[in-house]
Coordinates of C-alpha atoms and ligand atoms in Angstrom, one line a residue:
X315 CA 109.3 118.0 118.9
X316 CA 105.6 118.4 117.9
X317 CA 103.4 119.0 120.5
X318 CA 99.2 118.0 119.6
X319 CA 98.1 118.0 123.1
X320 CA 96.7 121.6 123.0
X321 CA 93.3 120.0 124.8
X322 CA 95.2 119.1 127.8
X323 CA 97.0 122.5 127.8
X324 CA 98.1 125.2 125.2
X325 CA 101.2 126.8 124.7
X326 CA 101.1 130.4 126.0
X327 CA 100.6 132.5 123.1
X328 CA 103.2 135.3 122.9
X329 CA 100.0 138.2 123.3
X330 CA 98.9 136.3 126.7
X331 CA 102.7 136.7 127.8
X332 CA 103.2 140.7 127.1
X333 CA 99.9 141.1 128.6
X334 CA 101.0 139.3 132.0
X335 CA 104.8 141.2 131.4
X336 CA 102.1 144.7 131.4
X337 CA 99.8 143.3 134.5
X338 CA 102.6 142.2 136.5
X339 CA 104.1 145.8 136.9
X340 CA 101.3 147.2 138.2
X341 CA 101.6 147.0 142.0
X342 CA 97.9 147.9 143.2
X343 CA 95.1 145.7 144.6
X344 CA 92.2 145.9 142.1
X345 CA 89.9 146.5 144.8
X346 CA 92.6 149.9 146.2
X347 CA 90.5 152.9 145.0
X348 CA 94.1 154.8 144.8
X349 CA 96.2 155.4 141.1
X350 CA 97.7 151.7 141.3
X351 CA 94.6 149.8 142.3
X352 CA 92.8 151.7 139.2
X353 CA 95.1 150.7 137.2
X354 CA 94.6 146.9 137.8
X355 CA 91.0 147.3 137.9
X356 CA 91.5 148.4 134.4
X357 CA 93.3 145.4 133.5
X358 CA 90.7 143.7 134.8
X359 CA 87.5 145.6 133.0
X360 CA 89.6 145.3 129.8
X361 CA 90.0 141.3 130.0
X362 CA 86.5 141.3 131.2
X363 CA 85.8 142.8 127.9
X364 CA 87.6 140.8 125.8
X365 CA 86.5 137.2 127.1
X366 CA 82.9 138.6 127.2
X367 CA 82.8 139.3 123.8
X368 CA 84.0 136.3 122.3
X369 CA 81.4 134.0 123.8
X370 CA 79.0 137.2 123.1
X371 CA 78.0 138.0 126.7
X372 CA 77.3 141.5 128.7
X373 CA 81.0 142.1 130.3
X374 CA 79.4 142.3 133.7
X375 CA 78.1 138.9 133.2
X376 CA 82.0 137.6 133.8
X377 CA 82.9 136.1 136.8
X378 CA 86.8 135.3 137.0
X379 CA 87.6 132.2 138.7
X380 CA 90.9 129.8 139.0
X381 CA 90.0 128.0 136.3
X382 CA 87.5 125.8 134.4
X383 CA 87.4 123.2 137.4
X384 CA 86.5 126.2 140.2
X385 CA 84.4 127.5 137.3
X386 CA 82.6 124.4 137.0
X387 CA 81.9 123.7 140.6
X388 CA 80.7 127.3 141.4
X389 CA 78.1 126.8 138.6
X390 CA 76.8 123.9 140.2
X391 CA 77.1 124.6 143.9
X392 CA 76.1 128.1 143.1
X393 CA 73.1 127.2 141.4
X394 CA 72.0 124.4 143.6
X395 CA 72.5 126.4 146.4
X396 CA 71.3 130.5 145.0
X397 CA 68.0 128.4 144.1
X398 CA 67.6 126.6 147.5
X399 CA 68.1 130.5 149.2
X400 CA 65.7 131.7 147.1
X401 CA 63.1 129.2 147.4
X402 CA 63.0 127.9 144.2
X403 CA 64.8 124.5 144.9
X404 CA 66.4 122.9 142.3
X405 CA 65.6 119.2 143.1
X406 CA 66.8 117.2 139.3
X407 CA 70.2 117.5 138.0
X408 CA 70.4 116.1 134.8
X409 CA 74.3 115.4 133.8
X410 CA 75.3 114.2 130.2
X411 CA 77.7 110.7 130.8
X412 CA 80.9 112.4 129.3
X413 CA 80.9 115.4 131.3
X414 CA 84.2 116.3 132.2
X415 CA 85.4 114.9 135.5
X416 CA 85.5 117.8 137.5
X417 CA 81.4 117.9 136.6
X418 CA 80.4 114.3 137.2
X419 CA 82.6 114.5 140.5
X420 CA 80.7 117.4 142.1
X421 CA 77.6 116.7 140.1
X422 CA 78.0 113.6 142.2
X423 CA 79.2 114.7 146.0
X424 CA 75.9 117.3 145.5
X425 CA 73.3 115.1 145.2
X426 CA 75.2 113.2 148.2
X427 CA 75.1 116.3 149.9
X428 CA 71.8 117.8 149.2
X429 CA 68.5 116.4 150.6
X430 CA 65.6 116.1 147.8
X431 CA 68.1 116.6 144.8
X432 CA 68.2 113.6 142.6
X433 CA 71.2 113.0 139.9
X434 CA 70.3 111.7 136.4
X435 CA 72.5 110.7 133.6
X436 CA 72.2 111.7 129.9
X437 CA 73.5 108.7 127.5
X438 CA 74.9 109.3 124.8
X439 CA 74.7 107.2 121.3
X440 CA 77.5 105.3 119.6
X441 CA 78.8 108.7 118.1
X442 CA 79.1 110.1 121.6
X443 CA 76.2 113.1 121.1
X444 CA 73.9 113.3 124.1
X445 CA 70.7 112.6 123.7
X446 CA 68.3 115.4 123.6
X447 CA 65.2 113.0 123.5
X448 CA 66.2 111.9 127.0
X449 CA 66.4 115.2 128.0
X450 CA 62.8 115.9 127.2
X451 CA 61.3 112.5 128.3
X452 CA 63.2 113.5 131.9
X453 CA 62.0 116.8 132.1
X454 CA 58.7 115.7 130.7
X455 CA 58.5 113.2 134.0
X456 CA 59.6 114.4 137.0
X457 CA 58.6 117.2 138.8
X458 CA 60.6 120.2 140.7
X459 CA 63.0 122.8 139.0
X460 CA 65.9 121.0 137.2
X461 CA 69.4 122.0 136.6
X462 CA 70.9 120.4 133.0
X463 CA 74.5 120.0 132.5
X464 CA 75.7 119.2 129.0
X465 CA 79.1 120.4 127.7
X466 CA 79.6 122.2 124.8
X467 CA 82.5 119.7 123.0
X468 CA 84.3 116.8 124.5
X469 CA 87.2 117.1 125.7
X470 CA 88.4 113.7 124.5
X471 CA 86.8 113.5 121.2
X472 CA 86.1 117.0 120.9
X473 CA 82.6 116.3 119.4
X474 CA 79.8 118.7 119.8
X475 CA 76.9 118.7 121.7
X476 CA 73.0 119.8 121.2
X477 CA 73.6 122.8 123.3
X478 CA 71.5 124.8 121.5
X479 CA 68.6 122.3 121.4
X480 CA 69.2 121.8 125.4
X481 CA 68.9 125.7 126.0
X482 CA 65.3 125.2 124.3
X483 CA 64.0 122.6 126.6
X484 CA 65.3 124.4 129.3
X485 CA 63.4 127.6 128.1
X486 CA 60.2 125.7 127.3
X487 CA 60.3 123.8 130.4
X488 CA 61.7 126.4 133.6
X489 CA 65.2 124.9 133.8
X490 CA 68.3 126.0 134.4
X491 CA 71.0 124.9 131.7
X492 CA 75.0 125.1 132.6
X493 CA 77.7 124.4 130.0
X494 CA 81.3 123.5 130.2
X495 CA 82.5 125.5 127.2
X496 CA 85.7 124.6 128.2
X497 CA 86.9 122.8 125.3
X498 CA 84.5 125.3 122.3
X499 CA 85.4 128.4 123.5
X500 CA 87.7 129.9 121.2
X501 CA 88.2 126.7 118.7
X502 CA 84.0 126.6 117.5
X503 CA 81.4 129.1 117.3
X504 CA 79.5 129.8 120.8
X505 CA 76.3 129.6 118.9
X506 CA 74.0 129.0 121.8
X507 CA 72.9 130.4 125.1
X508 CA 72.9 129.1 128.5
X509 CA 72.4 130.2 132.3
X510 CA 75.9 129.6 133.0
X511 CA 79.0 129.3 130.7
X512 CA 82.4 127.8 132.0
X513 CA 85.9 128.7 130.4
X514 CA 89.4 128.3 131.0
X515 CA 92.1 130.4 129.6
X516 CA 94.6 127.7 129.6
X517 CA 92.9 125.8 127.1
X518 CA 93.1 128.6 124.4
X519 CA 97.1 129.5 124.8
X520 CA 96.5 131.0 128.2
X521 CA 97.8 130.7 131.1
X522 CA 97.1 128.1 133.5
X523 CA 94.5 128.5 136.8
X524 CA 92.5 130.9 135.4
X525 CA 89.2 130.4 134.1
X526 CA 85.5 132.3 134.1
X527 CA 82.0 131.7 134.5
X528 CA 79.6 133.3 132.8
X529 CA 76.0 133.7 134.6
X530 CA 72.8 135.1 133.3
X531 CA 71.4 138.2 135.5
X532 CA 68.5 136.1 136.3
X533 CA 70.2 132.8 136.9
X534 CA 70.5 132.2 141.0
X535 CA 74.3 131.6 142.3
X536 CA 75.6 131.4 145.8
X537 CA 79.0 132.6 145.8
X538 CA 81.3 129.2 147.0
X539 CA 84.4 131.5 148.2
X540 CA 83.1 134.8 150.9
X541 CA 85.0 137.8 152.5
X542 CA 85.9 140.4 150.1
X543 CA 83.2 141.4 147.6
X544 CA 85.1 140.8 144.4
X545 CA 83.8 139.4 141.3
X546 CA 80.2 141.5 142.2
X547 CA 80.4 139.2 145.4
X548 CA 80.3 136.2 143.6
X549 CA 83.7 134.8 144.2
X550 CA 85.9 136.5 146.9
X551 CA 89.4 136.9 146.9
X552 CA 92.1 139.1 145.1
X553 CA 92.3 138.5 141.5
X554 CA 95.0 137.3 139.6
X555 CA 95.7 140.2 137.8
X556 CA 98.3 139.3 135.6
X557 CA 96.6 135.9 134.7
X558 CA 93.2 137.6 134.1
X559 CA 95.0 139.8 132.0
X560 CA 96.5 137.0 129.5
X561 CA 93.4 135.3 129.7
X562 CA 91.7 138.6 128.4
X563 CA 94.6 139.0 125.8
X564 CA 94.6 135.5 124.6
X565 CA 90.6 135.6 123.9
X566 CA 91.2 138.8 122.0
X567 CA 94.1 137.4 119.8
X568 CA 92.7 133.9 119.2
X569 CA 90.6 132.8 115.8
X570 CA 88.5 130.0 115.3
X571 CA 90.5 126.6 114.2
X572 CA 89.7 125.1 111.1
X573 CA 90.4 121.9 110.6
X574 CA 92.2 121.2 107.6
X575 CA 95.3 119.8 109.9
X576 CA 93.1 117.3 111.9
X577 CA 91.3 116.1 108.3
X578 CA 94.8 115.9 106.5
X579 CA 96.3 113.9 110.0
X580 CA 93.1 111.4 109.6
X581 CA 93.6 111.3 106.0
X582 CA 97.1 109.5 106.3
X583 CA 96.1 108.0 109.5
X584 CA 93.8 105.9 107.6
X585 CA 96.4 104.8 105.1
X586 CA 99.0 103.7 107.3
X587 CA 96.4 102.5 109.4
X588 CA 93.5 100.7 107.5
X589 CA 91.9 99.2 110.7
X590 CA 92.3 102.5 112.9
X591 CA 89.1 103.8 114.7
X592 CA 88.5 106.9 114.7
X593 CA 86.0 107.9 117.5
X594 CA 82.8 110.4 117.2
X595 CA 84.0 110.6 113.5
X596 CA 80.3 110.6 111.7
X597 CA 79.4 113.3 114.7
X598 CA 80.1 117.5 114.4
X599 CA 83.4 117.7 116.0
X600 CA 85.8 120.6 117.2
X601 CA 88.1 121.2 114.4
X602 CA 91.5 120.2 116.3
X603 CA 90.6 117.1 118.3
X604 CA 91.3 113.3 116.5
X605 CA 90.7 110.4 119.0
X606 CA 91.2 107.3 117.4
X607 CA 92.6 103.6 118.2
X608 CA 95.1 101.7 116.8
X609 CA 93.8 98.0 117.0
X610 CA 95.9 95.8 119.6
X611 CA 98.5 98.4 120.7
X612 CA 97.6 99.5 124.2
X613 CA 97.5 103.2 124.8
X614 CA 100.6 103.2 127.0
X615 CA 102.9 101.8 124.8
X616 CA 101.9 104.0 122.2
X617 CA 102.5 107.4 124.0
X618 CA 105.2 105.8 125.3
X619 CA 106.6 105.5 122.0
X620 CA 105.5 108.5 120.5
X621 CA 107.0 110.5 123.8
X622 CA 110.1 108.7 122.7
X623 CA 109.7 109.9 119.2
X624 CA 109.2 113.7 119.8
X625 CA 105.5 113.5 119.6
X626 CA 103.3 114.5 122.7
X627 CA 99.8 113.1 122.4
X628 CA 97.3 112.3 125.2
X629 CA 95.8 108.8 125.4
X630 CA 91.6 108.8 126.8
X631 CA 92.7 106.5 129.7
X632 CA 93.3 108.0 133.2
X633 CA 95.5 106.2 135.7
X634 CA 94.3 105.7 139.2
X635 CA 96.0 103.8 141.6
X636 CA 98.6 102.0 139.5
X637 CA 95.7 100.9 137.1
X638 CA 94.4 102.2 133.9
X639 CA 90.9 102.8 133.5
X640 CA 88.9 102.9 130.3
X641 CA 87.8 106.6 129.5
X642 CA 83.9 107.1 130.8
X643 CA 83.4 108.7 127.4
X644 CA 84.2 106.1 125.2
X645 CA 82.8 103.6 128.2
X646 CA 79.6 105.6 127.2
X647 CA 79.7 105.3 123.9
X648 CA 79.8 101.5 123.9
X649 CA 83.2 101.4 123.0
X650 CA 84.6 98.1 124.4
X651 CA 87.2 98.2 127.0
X652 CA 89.7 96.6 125.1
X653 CA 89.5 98.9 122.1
X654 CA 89.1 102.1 124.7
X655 CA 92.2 101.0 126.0
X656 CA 94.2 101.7 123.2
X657 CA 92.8 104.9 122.3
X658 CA 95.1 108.3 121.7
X659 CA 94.0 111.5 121.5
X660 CA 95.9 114.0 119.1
X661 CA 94.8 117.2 119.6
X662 CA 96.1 121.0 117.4
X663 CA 96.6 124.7 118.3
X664 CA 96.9 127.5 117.6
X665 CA 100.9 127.3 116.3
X666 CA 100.1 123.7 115.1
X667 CA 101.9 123.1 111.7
X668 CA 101.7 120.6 108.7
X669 CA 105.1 120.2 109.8
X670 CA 103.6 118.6 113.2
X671 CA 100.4 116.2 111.1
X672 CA 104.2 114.7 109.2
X673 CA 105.9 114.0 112.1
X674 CA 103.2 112.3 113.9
X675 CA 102.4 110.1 110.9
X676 CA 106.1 109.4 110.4
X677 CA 105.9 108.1 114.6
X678 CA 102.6 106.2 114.2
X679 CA 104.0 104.5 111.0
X680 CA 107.1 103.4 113.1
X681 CA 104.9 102.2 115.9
X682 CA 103.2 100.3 113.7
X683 CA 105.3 98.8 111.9
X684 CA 107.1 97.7 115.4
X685 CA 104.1 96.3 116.6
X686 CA 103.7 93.0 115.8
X687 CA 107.1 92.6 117.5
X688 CA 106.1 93.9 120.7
X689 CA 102.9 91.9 120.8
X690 CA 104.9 88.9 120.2
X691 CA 107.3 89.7 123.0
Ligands
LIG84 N1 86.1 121.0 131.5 C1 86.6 120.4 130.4 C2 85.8 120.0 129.3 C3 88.0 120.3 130.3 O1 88.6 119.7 129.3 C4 88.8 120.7 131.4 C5 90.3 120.5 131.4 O2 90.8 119.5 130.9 C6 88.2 121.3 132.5 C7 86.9 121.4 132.5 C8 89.0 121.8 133.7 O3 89.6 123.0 133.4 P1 90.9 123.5 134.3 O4 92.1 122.7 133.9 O5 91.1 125.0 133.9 O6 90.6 123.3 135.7

C-alpha cells in the first residue's frame, strides 16, 4: 500500500507514540500541585518547548488547543472579541479565498454575528498566491482596525503564501495578521511573523485533535472555552496530556521535507501523462504536496481506482449532500469546474519512499490507460 495523503493526516511517527506510551502513565491532573500533577505539567512545559521552538516563538506564547480547527476559530473569535473588550474594535476582516474551510466558515458566521465587522475576500491569481496588492489597496481604503487572515501554504496545492509581505502591511498599517500554519509547520521554513499562528500536530505525524495557537503578548484574545484557568486562561479545560505530549515529541523529531519525491512523481507524471495539469506549479510550493488533473477522468473514479490499486490519494473535491463540489481553491484560481473536478491531490511524509512515487505512477499509468474505456462506457 503507499499512502501520499500525509496533508489530510500523517502517520503517527514512532517518537509521538513512546511519548503518549510516557504521558499516559502519569496519573495527575496538570493543574494538581501534588508529585503526579507536576509531573504532567512537565510534560506539558516540555511539549510547550518543543512546538515553540520550531516555529521560533517564546514557549509561553503556546496555547494548546484540540486541534487546528479549535485553533483556528479561537484566533478569530478571540481576536474579534479581546479587541471589541478592549475597545479597540476590530471592524474589517480581510480573508484570502482559499483559506481553509474551518476559516472561511467562522470568518463567515462572525461577520454574521458581529455588528460593524465587515468580511472581505483576498483573490488570488491563476497560480493560486493571494494578492498582496489587494491587501494594501483594502487597508489603504477603509477605515477601523482590521484583522487579515492569510494561510501560510494550501492545503490542497500546498503553495505558499506572502506571509511575510502580509505581516508588513499589517505592521505599517495597525492590523492584526493571523495565519493557518497548518499545512507549513514542520514541512517549510516559518520564516515570518504574525499575531497569531495556528498548528496541528496531526498534520506533522502527530496525533490527531490536538493542535496550538500561537499569540503575540500584545495581540488581544478572548478565551472561547472558560472555567478552569488553563492555558494562562486562554482556553479552559484539562489538557490532553498524552496528546500534547506527542505533539511536543513529533515537532522535536520532525525535519523539513525536501522535495526531491514530489519533483521525481511530477517528472513521470508528465510522461505518462502529457496533457496532465499540474496546479500552483510556477508558484513556491510546500515540498510534499502535487495537485494535478488528469484531463477527462473525474476525480472519483480515479481515487476510486487508485484505492483499488493500493494507492491512497485525496481528490480537491468535497462531497456535500450526495453532490461533489468543485474545490473553492481551484474555483479561485479560475480553474474551470470541469477540470477542478478531476483534480487529485498526492501529498508525502515523513516515511514517504521512492518506493511509494513508483507505485503511484505504476496506478496512474493503469488508470490511464483504462480510461478511454470507461469514458466510452
Ligand atoms: N487548516 C488547514 C490549512 C488544514 O489543512 C486543516 C486540516 O485539514 C485544518 C486547518 C484543520 O486542522 P484539524 O484537522 O487539526 O482540525
Amino acid at each position: 500500500m503507499a499512502y501520499l495523503d500525509h496533508n489530510a493526516t500523517s502517520p503517527l511517527r514512532p517518537e509521538g507514540r513512546a511519548a503518549m506510551e510516557r504521558a499516559l502513565e502519569i496519573a495527575g491532573n496538570p493543574s494538581s500541585i501534588h508529585a503526579a500533577g507536576r509531573a504532567a505539567r512537565g510534560a506539558l512545559d516540555r511539549a510547550r518547548a518543543q512546538v515553540s521552538a520550531l516555529v521560533g516563538a517564546p514557549a509561553g506564547q503556546v496555547i494548546f488547543t484540540g486541534g487546528g480547527t479549535e485553533a483556528n476559530a479561537l484566533a478569530l473569535r478571540g481576536a474579534v472579541e479581546g479587541a471589541a473588550a478592549s475597545g479597540e474594535r476590530i471592524t474589517r476582516l480581510f480573508v484570502s479565498a482559499i483559506e481553509h474551510d474551518s476559516v472561511l466558515a467562522t470568518a463567515q458566521a462572525l461577520a454574521e454575528q458581529t455588528p460593524g465587522l465587515r468580511l472581505q475576500s483576498v483573490h488570488v491569481d491563476k497560480n493560486g498566491v493571494a494578492d498582496v496588492a489587494t491587501i494594501r489597496a483594502m487597508l489603504r481604503e477603509g477605515k477601523g482596525r482590521a484583522l487579515i487572515a492569510l494561510m501560510a501554504a494550501n492545503n490542497e496545492t500546498g503553495v505558499v503564501q506572502p506571509v511575510a509581505d502580509a505581516a508588513a502591511l499589517a505592521r505599517e498599517s495597525g492590523a492584526l495578521l493571523f495565519v493557518d500554519a497548518v499545512q507549513a509547520f514542520g514541512k517549510s521554513a516559518m520564516d515570518f511573523t504574525a499575531d497569531y499562528i495556528s498548528l496541528s500536530a496531526h498534520k506533522i505525524g502527530g496525533p490527531q485533535g490536538v493542535g496550538a495557537l500561537i499569540v503575540n503578548d500584545a495581540a488581544p484574545l478572548a478565551p472561547q472555552m472558560l472555567g478552569g484557568g488553563q492555558e494562562h486562561g486562554l482556553r479552559a479545560g484539562t489538557q490532553n496530556v498524552a496528546g500534547i505530549a506527542g505533539f511536543g515529541a513529533v515537532a522535536a523529531a520532525c525535519v523539513p521535507l525536501d522535495s526531491t519525491l514530489r519533483d521525481r512523481f511530477e517528472e513521470e507524471l508528465k510522461r505518462i501523462v502529457p496533457g496532465v495539469t499540474i496546479f500552483g506549479e510556477d508558484a513556491a510550493r510546500l515540498p510534499n504536496t502535487s495537485n494535478f488533473a488528469l484531463p477527462h477522468i473525474a476525480a472519483e473514479t480515479s481515487l476510486i481506482a487508485l484505492d483499488l490499486d493500493g494507492v491512497m490519494v485525496s481528490s480537491g473535491a468535497a462531497c456535500s449532500s450526495g453532490k461533489v463540489k468543485p474545490s473553492h481553491v481551484l474555483e479561485a484560481m479560475g480553474v474551470s469546474d470541469d477540470l477542478a473536478g478531476c483534480a487529485l491531490r498526492v501529498s508525502f511524509g515523513w516515511n514517504s519512499t521512492q518506493a511509494d512515487v513508483d507505485a503511484a505512477i505504476a496506478a496512474l499509468r493503469r488508470l490511464v490507460a483504462r480510461a478511454p474505456a470507461r469514458e466510452a462506457a
